[in-house]
Amino acid sequence: MILRARLVQATGSSLDEARLESWNDGAVYIKRGKIADLGPFTDVRTRHPSATVEELRSGLLLPGLIDVHVHYPQTSVIGALGLDLLDWLEQVTLPSETRLAEVAYAVGEARRFLNLLIRNGTTRALVFGSHYAPAQAALFTEAETRNYPLISGLATGDRNLRPELHTTPERAYVENLSLIERFHGKNDIRYALAPRFSLAASDALLEINGSLMKEFPELFFQTHLNENRREIAAVAHLFPDTRDYLDTYERHGLLGSRSVFAHNVHPRPRELARLAETGSRVAHCPSSNAFLGSGLFPMRAHLAAGARFALGSDVGAGTRFSLLGEAMDAYKTQRVREGGVNLSAAALLWLVTRAGAAALNLEDVAGGLEVGRSADLVWIDPLPGTVLDAVLSRSEGAEHSLGAVFSLAREDAVASVWIHGRRLYERGKLQAP
Ligand code: GUN
Ligand code: ZN
Protein backbone atom coordinates (compact mmCIF):
# COMPACT_ATOMS: atom_id res chain seq x y z
CA MET A 1 0.00 0.00 0.00
CA ILE A 2 1.17 3.51 -0.84
CA LEU A 3 -0.01 6.57 1.09
CA ARG A 4 0.39 9.67 -1.09
CA ALA A 5 0.57 12.80 1.04
CA ARG A 6 2.42 15.87 2.11
CA LEU A 7 4.93 14.17 4.42
CA VAL A 8 6.68 15.96 7.24
CA GLN A 9 9.06 14.58 9.84
CA ALA A 10 11.67 15.91 12.27
CA THR A 11 15.23 14.70 11.91
CA GLY A 12 18.32 15.17 14.06
CA SER A 13 19.80 13.46 17.07
CA SER A 14 19.07 16.21 19.61
CA LEU A 15 16.60 19.02 20.22
CA ASP A 16 19.15 21.61 19.07
CA GLU A 17 19.71 19.73 15.83
CA ALA A 18 16.02 19.17 15.06
CA ARG A 19 15.24 19.98 11.42
CA LEU A 20 12.21 19.46 9.24
CA GLU A 21 12.26 17.13 6.30
CA SER A 22 9.25 17.28 3.99
CA TRP A 23 7.97 16.06 0.64
CA ASN A 24 5.15 18.13 -0.82
CA ASP A 25 4.00 15.30 -3.06
CA GLY A 26 5.47 12.43 -1.10
CA ALA A 27 4.65 8.79 -0.53
CA VAL A 28 5.15 6.08 2.06
CA TYR A 29 5.11 2.47 0.88
CA ILE A 30 3.96 0.14 3.65
CA LYS A 31 4.67 -3.55 3.68
CA ARG A 32 4.01 -6.00 6.52
CA GLY A 33 3.34 -3.17 8.97
CA LYS A 34 6.62 -1.39 8.28
CA ILE A 35 7.75 1.56 6.20
CA ALA A 36 9.36 -0.17 3.23
CA ASP A 37 10.05 2.87 1.03
CA LEU A 38 9.47 6.61 1.02
CA GLY A 39 10.26 9.72 -1.00
CA PRO A 40 8.73 11.71 -3.84
CA PHE A 41 5.49 10.06 -5.00
CA THR A 42 6.61 9.55 -8.60
CA ASP A 43 9.77 7.70 -7.49
CA VAL A 44 7.98 5.50 -4.97
CA ARG A 45 5.24 4.74 -7.50
CA THR A 46 7.79 3.72 -10.14
CA ARG A 47 9.47 1.34 -7.69
CA HIS A 48 6.14 -0.24 -6.62
CA PRO A 49 3.91 -0.09 -9.69
CA SER A 50 1.36 -2.64 -8.53
CA ALA A 51 0.76 -1.23 -5.04
CA THR A 52 -2.62 0.35 -4.28
CA VAL A 53 -2.44 4.11 -3.74
CA GLU A 54 -4.41 6.01 -1.14
CA GLU A 55 -4.65 9.74 -1.87
CA LEU A 56 -4.22 11.91 1.24
CA ARG A 57 -3.12 15.05 -0.51
CA SER A 58 -4.70 17.66 1.73
CA GLY A 59 -3.25 18.29 5.17
CA LEU A 60 -0.05 16.68 6.48
CA LEU A 61 1.05 13.11 7.15
CA LEU A 62 3.28 12.87 10.24
CA PRO A 63 4.99 10.08 12.17
CA GLY A 64 2.76 8.80 15.00
CA LEU A 65 2.91 10.83 18.22
CA ILE A 66 4.41 9.39 21.41
CA ASP A 67 3.08 10.19 24.90
CA VAL A 68 5.52 9.29 27.67
CA HIS A 69 3.21 10.03 30.60
CA VAL A 70 -0.57 9.63 30.70
CA HIS A 71 -2.90 8.13 33.34
CA TYR A 72 -5.36 5.43 32.30
CA PRO A 73 -7.89 5.99 35.14
CA GLN A 74 -8.07 9.77 34.86
CA THR A 75 -9.96 10.61 31.66
CA SER A 76 -13.06 11.66 33.57
CA VAL A 77 -11.28 14.00 35.99
CA ILE A 78 -10.01 16.39 33.30
CA GLY A 79 -11.10 19.93 34.08
CA ALA A 80 -11.20 20.08 37.90
CA LEU A 81 -10.21 23.73 38.24
CA GLY A 82 -8.69 25.63 41.08
CA LEU A 83 -6.61 23.02 42.95
CA ASP A 84 -2.93 22.34 43.39
CA LEU A 85 -1.45 18.83 43.19
CA LEU A 86 -2.11 17.51 46.69
CA ASP A 87 -5.65 18.89 46.98
CA TRP A 88 -6.44 17.76 43.44
CA LEU A 89 -5.31 14.24 44.30
CA GLU A 90 -7.17 14.10 47.60
CA GLN A 91 -10.41 15.79 46.60
CA VAL A 92 -10.89 14.72 43.01
CA THR A 93 -8.53 12.19 41.52
CA LEU A 94 -7.95 9.53 44.14
CA PRO A 95 -11.71 9.21 44.91
CA SER A 96 -12.35 8.86 41.19
CA GLU A 97 -9.65 6.20 40.77
CA THR A 98 -11.34 3.99 43.38
CA ARG A 99 -14.17 3.40 40.88
CA LEU A 100 -11.87 1.09 38.92
CA ALA A 101 -12.30 -1.49 41.70
CA GLU A 102 -15.39 -2.47 39.74
CA VAL A 103 -14.16 -4.51 36.78
CA ALA A 104 -17.02 -3.67 34.41
CA TYR A 105 -16.37 0.03 34.97
CA ALA A 106 -12.64 -0.49 34.41
CA VAL A 107 -13.24 -2.30 31.12
CA GLY A 108 -15.29 0.67 29.89
CA GLU A 109 -12.54 3.07 31.00
CA ALA A 110 -9.87 0.98 29.28
CA ARG A 111 -11.78 0.99 25.98
CA ARG A 112 -12.46 4.67 26.12
CA PHE A 113 -8.88 5.47 27.08
CA LEU A 114 -7.35 3.53 24.19
CA ASN A 115 -9.87 4.95 21.73
CA LEU A 116 -8.95 8.45 22.86
CA LEU A 117 -5.20 7.84 22.58
CA ILE A 118 -5.65 6.50 19.06
CA ARG A 119 -8.02 9.17 17.79
CA ASN A 120 -5.61 11.83 19.02
CA GLY A 121 -2.80 10.36 16.95
CA THR A 122 -0.91 8.85 19.89
CA THR A 123 0.53 5.65 18.49
CA ARG A 124 2.78 4.69 21.43
CA ALA A 125 2.40 5.53 25.10
CA LEU A 126 3.85 4.94 28.52
CA VAL A 127 0.72 4.73 30.63
CA PHE A 128 0.38 5.10 34.37
CA GLY A 129 -1.96 2.33 35.46
CA SER A 130 -4.71 1.62 37.93
CA HIS A 131 -4.15 0.55 41.54
CA TYR A 132 -6.36 -2.51 40.92
CA ALA A 133 -4.80 -5.54 39.24
CA PRO A 134 -8.01 -6.64 37.44
CA ALA A 135 -8.44 -3.11 36.05
CA GLN A 136 -4.84 -3.14 34.88
CA ALA A 137 -5.36 -6.53 33.23
CA ALA A 138 -8.40 -5.04 31.47
CA LEU A 139 -6.22 -2.30 29.95
CA PHE A 140 -3.66 -4.81 28.69
CA THR A 141 -6.39 -7.02 27.27
CA GLU A 142 -7.96 -4.09 25.42
CA ALA A 143 -4.56 -3.08 24.04
CA GLU A 144 -3.99 -6.65 22.82
CA THR A 145 -7.36 -6.62 21.08
CA ARG A 146 -6.31 -3.55 19.11
CA ASN A 147 -2.66 -4.57 18.70
CA TYR A 148 -1.78 -1.28 20.43
CA PRO A 149 1.89 -1.07 21.50
CA LEU A 150 1.34 -0.27 25.16
CA ILE A 151 3.81 0.18 28.00
CA SER A 152 2.06 0.23 31.35
CA GLY A 153 1.78 -1.35 34.77
CA LEU A 154 -0.04 -1.45 38.08
CA ALA A 155 0.07 1.79 40.10
CA THR A 156 1.15 1.12 43.67
CA GLY A 157 1.20 3.02 46.95
CA ASP A 158 1.15 1.92 50.59
CA ARG A 159 0.58 5.21 52.39
CA ASN A 160 -0.95 8.70 52.11
CA LEU A 161 -3.46 7.80 49.40
CA ARG A 162 -6.87 6.41 50.43
CA PRO A 163 -7.15 3.07 52.23
CA GLU A 164 -8.99 1.50 49.26
CA LEU A 165 -6.01 2.27 47.02
CA HIS A 166 -3.31 1.05 49.39
CA THR A 167 -1.38 -2.13 48.84
CA THR A 168 1.44 -3.75 50.82
CA PRO A 169 4.96 -4.35 49.49
CA GLU A 170 4.29 -8.11 49.51
CA ARG A 171 1.01 -7.78 47.63
CA ALA A 172 2.52 -5.31 45.17
CA TYR A 173 5.29 -7.81 44.44
CA VAL A 174 2.88 -10.68 43.85
CA GLU A 175 0.44 -8.65 41.72
CA ASN A 176 3.20 -7.09 39.62
CA LEU A 177 4.78 -10.50 39.08
CA SER A 178 1.52 -12.04 38.00
CA LEU A 179 0.79 -9.20 35.51
CA ILE A 180 4.37 -9.36 34.19
CA GLU A 181 4.09 -13.10 33.57
CA ARG A 182 0.72 -12.74 31.91
CA PHE A 183 1.35 -9.74 29.65
CA HIS A 184 4.95 -8.51 29.44
CA GLY A 185 6.62 -9.14 26.08
CA LYS A 186 3.46 -10.51 24.48
CA ASN A 187 1.48 -8.81 21.72
CA ASP A 188 3.57 -5.63 21.83
CA ILE A 189 2.90 -5.06 25.53
CA ARG A 190 5.73 -4.03 27.84
CA TYR A 191 5.46 -3.80 31.59
CA ALA A 192 6.34 -0.65 33.55
CA LEU A 193 6.50 -0.68 37.34
CA ALA A 194 4.69 2.34 38.76
CA PRO A 195 5.00 3.28 42.42
CA ARG A 196 2.86 6.43 42.40
CA PHE A 197 5.38 8.78 44.05
CA SER A 198 7.60 8.69 47.10
CA LEU A 199 4.94 10.49 49.10
CA ALA A 200 2.78 7.36 48.75
CA ALA A 201 5.55 4.78 48.99
CA SER A 202 7.40 3.29 51.95
CA ASP A 203 11.02 2.30 51.56
CA ALA A 204 9.86 -1.32 51.60
CA LEU A 205 7.60 -0.70 48.58
CA LEU A 206 10.36 1.08 46.67
CA GLU A 207 12.68 -1.77 47.53
CA ILE A 208 10.46 -4.40 45.93
CA ASN A 209 10.43 -2.22 42.80
CA GLY A 210 14.23 -2.29 42.81
CA SER A 211 14.17 -6.08 43.21
CA LEU A 212 11.76 -6.51 40.29
CA MET A 213 13.89 -4.22 38.10
CA LYS A 214 16.90 -6.44 38.88
CA GLU A 215 14.96 -9.62 38.31
CA PHE A 216 13.52 -8.38 34.98
CA PRO A 217 16.01 -5.86 33.53
CA GLU A 218 13.86 -5.29 30.44
CA LEU A 219 10.98 -3.79 32.49
CA PHE A 220 10.31 -0.06 32.46
CA PHE A 221 9.97 2.07 35.57
CA GLN A 222 7.79 5.17 35.93
CA THR A 223 6.90 7.52 38.74
CA HIS A 224 6.58 11.23 39.64
CA LEU A 225 9.35 13.60 40.72
CA ASN A 226 9.67 17.22 41.89
CA GLU A 227 6.29 18.34 40.64
CA ASN A 228 5.04 20.69 43.33
CA ARG A 229 6.78 22.53 46.18
CA ARG A 230 4.44 21.27 48.91
CA GLU A 231 4.87 17.71 47.63
CA ILE A 232 8.67 18.08 47.64
CA ALA A 233 8.66 19.35 51.24
CA ALA A 234 6.44 16.45 52.32
CA VAL A 235 8.77 13.92 50.67
CA ALA A 236 11.78 15.49 52.40
CA HIS A 237 9.93 15.15 55.71
CA LEU A 238 9.10 11.47 55.09
CA PHE A 239 12.65 10.59 53.99
CA PRO A 240 14.88 12.68 56.29
CA ASP A 241 18.04 10.74 55.45
CA THR A 242 17.90 11.22 51.66
CA ARG A 243 19.86 13.86 49.77
CA ASP A 244 16.86 14.98 47.71
CA TYR A 245 13.65 13.66 46.11
CA LEU A 246 15.49 11.75 43.38
CA ASP A 247 17.55 9.98 46.03
CA THR A 248 14.41 8.30 47.41
CA TYR A 249 14.37 6.35 44.13
CA GLU A 250 18.09 6.28 43.48
CA ARG A 251 18.96 4.40 46.64
CA HIS A 252 16.72 1.55 45.50
CA GLY A 253 18.42 1.28 42.13
CA LEU A 254 15.51 2.83 40.24
CA LEU A 255 17.41 5.21 37.91
CA GLY A 256 18.50 4.31 34.40
CA SER A 257 17.62 4.33 30.74
CA ARG A 258 14.36 2.44 31.30
CA SER A 259 13.12 4.86 33.97
CA VAL A 260 10.80 7.79 33.24
CA PHE A 261 10.23 10.47 35.88
CA ALA A 262 7.23 12.71 35.35
CA HIS A 263 7.49 16.50 35.83
CA ASN A 264 10.79 17.48 37.48
CA VAL A 265 9.66 21.10 37.53
CA HIS A 266 11.80 21.97 40.59
CA PRO A 267 15.03 19.93 40.32
CA ARG A 268 18.22 20.51 42.25
CA PRO A 269 21.54 20.49 40.40
CA ARG A 270 22.56 17.11 41.85
CA GLU A 271 19.31 15.59 40.64
CA LEU A 272 19.77 16.90 37.09
CA ALA A 273 23.33 15.61 37.05
CA ARG A 274 22.29 12.14 38.26
CA LEU A 275 19.39 11.95 35.82
CA ALA A 276 21.86 12.72 33.03
CA GLU A 277 24.59 10.36 34.25
CA THR A 278 22.20 7.45 34.63
CA GLY A 279 20.44 8.10 31.29
CA SER A 280 17.12 8.43 33.10
CA ARG A 281 14.27 10.13 31.24
CA VAL A 282 12.01 12.99 32.27
CA ALA A 283 8.42 13.36 31.08
CA HIS A 284 7.69 17.05 30.66
CA CYS A 285 3.95 17.66 31.04
CA PRO A 286 3.33 21.36 30.37
CA SER A 287 -0.47 21.49 30.36
CA SER A 288 -0.59 19.66 33.69
CA ASN A 289 2.09 21.92 35.18
CA ALA A 290 0.09 25.00 34.22
CA PHE A 291 -3.28 23.51 35.20
CA LEU A 292 -2.17 22.56 38.72
CA GLY A 293 0.00 25.67 39.05
CA SER A 294 3.03 23.44 39.59
CA GLY A 295 5.49 25.73 37.81
CA LEU A 296 7.38 26.36 34.58
CA PHE A 297 9.60 23.49 33.42
CA PRO A 298 13.32 24.42 33.46
CA MET A 299 14.06 23.12 29.97
CA ARG A 300 17.32 24.99 29.58
CA ALA A 301 18.69 23.51 32.80
CA HIS A 302 17.77 20.02 31.57
CA LEU A 303 19.54 20.67 28.27
CA ALA A 304 22.59 22.11 30.00
CA ALA A 305 22.85 19.09 32.31
CA GLY A 306 22.27 16.62 29.48
CA ALA A 307 19.09 15.27 31.14
CA ARG A 308 16.83 13.75 28.49
CA PHE A 309 13.15 14.59 28.27
CA ALA A 310 10.10 14.04 26.08
CA LEU A 311 6.46 15.11 26.36
CA GLY A 312 3.59 13.65 28.34
CA SER A 313 -0.05 14.72 28.29
CA ASP A 314 -0.49 13.70 31.95
CA VAL A 315 -4.24 13.32 31.52
CA GLY A 316 -6.17 14.04 33.80
CA ALA A 317 -4.12 16.89 35.34
CA GLY A 318 -3.20 17.52 31.72
CA THR A 319 -6.18 18.90 29.90
CA ARG A 320 -6.25 16.87 26.69
CA PHE A 321 -4.89 13.79 24.98
CA SER A 322 -3.58 15.71 21.98
CA LEU A 323 0.22 15.87 21.93
CA LEU A 324 -0.09 18.59 19.30
CA GLY A 325 -1.71 20.76 21.96
CA GLU A 326 0.81 19.59 24.54
CA ALA A 327 3.65 20.68 22.26
CA MET A 328 2.08 24.13 21.99
CA ASP A 329 1.91 24.32 25.79
CA ALA A 330 5.60 23.37 25.93
CA TYR A 331 6.31 26.17 23.48
CA LYS A 332 4.31 28.73 25.50
CA THR A 333 5.83 27.60 28.79
CA GLN A 334 9.29 28.33 27.42
CA ARG A 335 8.13 31.66 25.98
CA VAL A 336 6.89 32.88 29.35
CA ARG A 337 9.73 31.42 31.43
CA GLU A 338 12.64 33.77 31.85
CA GLY A 339 15.58 32.27 29.98
CA GLY A 340 13.27 29.73 28.33
CA VAL A 341 14.18 27.83 25.16
CA ASN A 342 12.80 29.23 21.90
CA LEU A 343 11.34 26.12 20.30
CA SER A 344 10.90 25.89 16.52
CA ALA A 345 8.19 23.84 14.80
CA ALA A 346 10.90 21.27 14.03
CA ALA A 347 11.84 21.10 17.72
CA LEU A 348 8.20 20.61 18.74
CA LEU A 349 7.72 17.82 16.21
CA TRP A 350 11.01 16.27 17.34
CA LEU A 351 9.80 16.31 20.97
CA VAL A 352 6.52 14.49 20.27
CA THR A 353 8.07 11.93 17.90
CA ARG A 354 11.85 11.28 18.10
CA ALA A 355 12.29 12.27 21.75
CA GLY A 356 9.32 10.15 22.77
CA ALA A 357 10.70 7.16 20.89
CA ALA A 358 14.16 7.69 22.41
CA ALA A 359 12.71 8.05 25.92
CA LEU A 360 11.05 4.65 25.55
CA ASN A 361 14.09 2.99 23.92
CA LEU A 362 12.18 2.73 20.65
CA GLU A 363 14.50 4.88 18.53
CA ASP A 364 14.93 2.15 15.94
CA VAL A 365 11.26 1.25 15.91
CA ALA A 366 9.20 4.46 15.97
CA GLY A 367 9.39 8.26 15.93
CA GLY A 368 10.42 8.71 12.27
CA LEU A 369 9.74 7.68 8.71
CA GLU A 370 12.91 5.71 7.99
CA VAL A 371 12.64 2.45 6.09
CA GLY A 372 12.29 -0.47 8.50
CA ARG A 373 10.38 1.41 11.19
CA SER A 374 6.86 0.56 12.22
CA ALA A 375 4.32 2.28 9.96
CA ASP A 376 2.86 4.43 12.75
CA LEU A 377 1.38 7.50 11.10
CA VAL A 378 -1.07 10.30 11.73
CA TRP A 379 -2.85 12.22 9.00
CA ILE A 380 -3.76 15.75 10.05
CA ASP A 381 -6.46 17.05 7.73
CA PRO A 382 -8.55 19.92 9.09
CA LEU A 383 -12.32 19.90 8.87
CA PRO A 384 -13.52 22.30 6.16
CA GLY A 385 -14.26 25.78 7.43
CA THR A 386 -12.10 25.54 10.57
CA VAL A 387 -9.40 28.07 11.37
CA LEU A 388 -6.71 25.46 10.70
CA ASP A 389 -8.23 24.80 7.29
CA ALA A 390 -8.12 28.53 6.53
CA VAL A 391 -4.48 28.85 7.56
CA LEU A 392 -3.21 25.66 5.89
CA SER A 393 -4.95 26.47 2.61
CA ARG A 394 -2.80 29.62 2.32
CA SER A 395 0.37 28.22 3.86
CA GLU A 396 3.37 27.62 1.65
CA GLY A 397 6.21 26.20 3.71
CA ALA A 398 6.31 23.12 5.94
CA GLU A 399 7.60 25.20 8.87
CA HIS A 400 4.58 27.51 8.83
CA SER A 401 2.10 24.69 8.18
CA LEU A 402 3.45 22.77 11.11
CA GLY A 403 3.44 25.87 13.34
CA ALA A 404 -0.25 26.23 12.48
CA VAL A 405 -0.87 22.56 13.22
CA PHE A 406 0.68 22.91 16.68
CA SER A 407 -1.21 26.14 17.33
CA LEU A 408 -4.60 24.98 16.09
CA ALA A 409 -4.90 21.24 15.54
CA ARG A 410 -6.59 19.11 18.19
CA GLU A 411 -8.39 15.81 17.98
CA ASP A 412 -10.92 16.97 15.38
CA ALA A 413 -8.08 17.65 12.92
CA VAL A 414 -6.86 14.04 13.12
CA ALA A 415 -8.30 12.36 10.03
CA SER A 416 -6.65 8.92 10.22
CA VAL A 417 -4.19 7.00 12.37
CA TRP A 418 -2.17 3.92 11.44
CA ILE A 419 -0.25 1.69 13.83
CA HIS A 420 1.89 -1.11 12.40
CA GLY A 421 0.45 -0.13 9.01
CA ARG A 422 -3.14 -0.82 10.11
CA ARG A 423 -5.60 2.04 10.08
CA LEU A 424 -7.03 2.08 13.60
CA TYR A 425 -8.89 5.34 13.26
CA GLU A 426 -10.64 7.04 10.39
CA ARG A 427 -12.63 10.19 11.00
CA GLY A 428 -16.35 9.72 10.57
CA LYS A 429 -16.19 5.95 10.93
CA LEU A 430 -17.08 4.04 14.05
CA GLN A 431 -14.05 2.80 15.86
CA ALA A 432 -13.52 -0.90 16.33
CA PRO A 433 -13.69 -2.66 18.68
N1 GUN B 1 1.75 12.60 41.62
C1 GUN B 1 1.25 11.46 42.13
N2 GUN B 1 0.14 11.07 41.48
C2 GUN B 1 -0.06 11.99 40.54
C3 GUN B 1 -1.07 12.12 39.53
O1 GUN B 1 -1.99 11.33 39.37
N3 GUN B 1 -0.96 13.21 38.71
C4 GUN B 1 0.04 14.11 38.83
N4 GUN B 1 0.09 15.15 38.01
N5 GUN B 1 0.98 14.00 39.78
C5 GUN B 1 0.92 12.95 40.61
ZN1 ZN C 1 1.24 11.83 36.29
mmCIF file with all atom_site columns, N, CA and C and ligand atoms in Angstrom, residues 69 71 128 224 262-263 314, ligand 2:
data_model
loop_
_atom_site.group_PDB
_atom_site.id
_atom_site.type_symbol
_atom_site.label_atom_id
_atom_site.label_alt_id
_atom_site.label_comp_id
_atom_site.label_asym_id
_atom_site.label_entity_id
_atom_site.label_seq_id
_atom_site.pdbx_PDB_ins_code
_atom_site.Cartn_x
_atom_site.Cartn_y
_atom_site.Cartn_z
_atom_site.occupancy
_atom_site.B_iso_or_equiv
_atom_site.pdbx_formal_charge
_atom_site.auth_seq_id
_atom_site.auth_comp_id
_atom_site.auth_asym_id
_atom_site.auth_atom_id
_atom_site.pdbx_PDB_model_num
ATOM   1  N  N  . HIS A 1 69  ? 3.817  10.041 29.257 1.00 0.00 ? 69  HIS A N  1
ATOM   2  C  CA . HIS A 1 69  ? 3.211  10.033 30.597 1.00 0.00 ? 69  HIS A CA 1
ATOM   3  C  C  . HIS A 1 69  ? 1.729  10.393 30.518 1.00 0.00 ? 69  HIS A C  1
ATOM   4  N  N  . HIS A 1 71  ? -2.269 9.018  32.347 1.00 0.00 ? 71  HIS A N  1
ATOM   5  C  CA . HIS A 1 71  ? -2.898 8.129  33.339 1.00 0.00 ? 71  HIS A CA 1
ATOM   6  C  C  . HIS A 1 71  ? -4.158 7.494  32.777 1.00 0.00 ? 71  HIS A C  1
ATOM   7  N  N  . PHE A 1 128 ? 0.463  5.340  32.939 1.00 0.00 ? 128 PHE A N  1
ATOM   8  C  CA . PHE A 1 128 ? 0.385  5.100  34.375 1.00 0.00 ? 128 PHE A CA 1
ATOM   9  C  C  . PHE A 1 128 ? -0.919 4.363  34.655 1.00 0.00 ? 128 PHE A C  1
ATOM   10 N  N  . HIS A 1 224 ? 6.619  9.762  39.677 1.00 0.00 ? 224 HIS A N  1
ATOM   11 C  CA . HIS A 1 224 ? 6.576  11.227 39.644 1.00 0.00 ? 224 HIS A CA 1
ATOM   12 C  C  . HIS A 1 224 ? 7.744  11.792 40.452 1.00 0.00 ? 224 HIS A C  1
ATOM   13 N  N  . ALA A 1 262 ? 8.135  11.666 35.826 1.00 0.00 ? 262 ALA A N  1
ATOM   14 C  CA . ALA A 1 262 ? 7.234  12.713 35.345 1.00 0.00 ? 262 ALA A CA 1
ATOM   15 C  C  . ALA A 1 262 ? 7.436  14.011 36.116 1.00 0.00 ? 262 ALA A C  1
ATOM   16 N  N  . HIS A 1 263 ? 7.504  15.095 35.370 1.00 0.00 ? 263 HIS A N  1
ATOM   17 C  CA . HIS A 1 263 ? 7.487  16.500 35.829 1.00 0.00 ? 263 HIS A CA 1
ATOM   18 C  C  . HIS A 1 263 ? 8.874  17.110 36.032 1.00 0.00 ? 263 HIS A C  1
ATOM   19 N  N  . ASP A 1 314 ? -0.086 13.783 30.544 1.00 0.00 ? 314 ASP A N  1
ATOM   20 C  CA . ASP A 1 314 ? -0.488 13.702 31.951 1.00 0.00 ? 314 ASP A CA 1
ATOM   21 C  C  . ASP A 1 314 ? -1.986 13.883 32.169 1.00 0.00 ? 314 ASP A C  1
HETATM 22 ZN ZN . ZN  B 2 .   ? 1.237  11.828 36.290 1.00 0.00 ? 2   ZN  B ZN 1
#
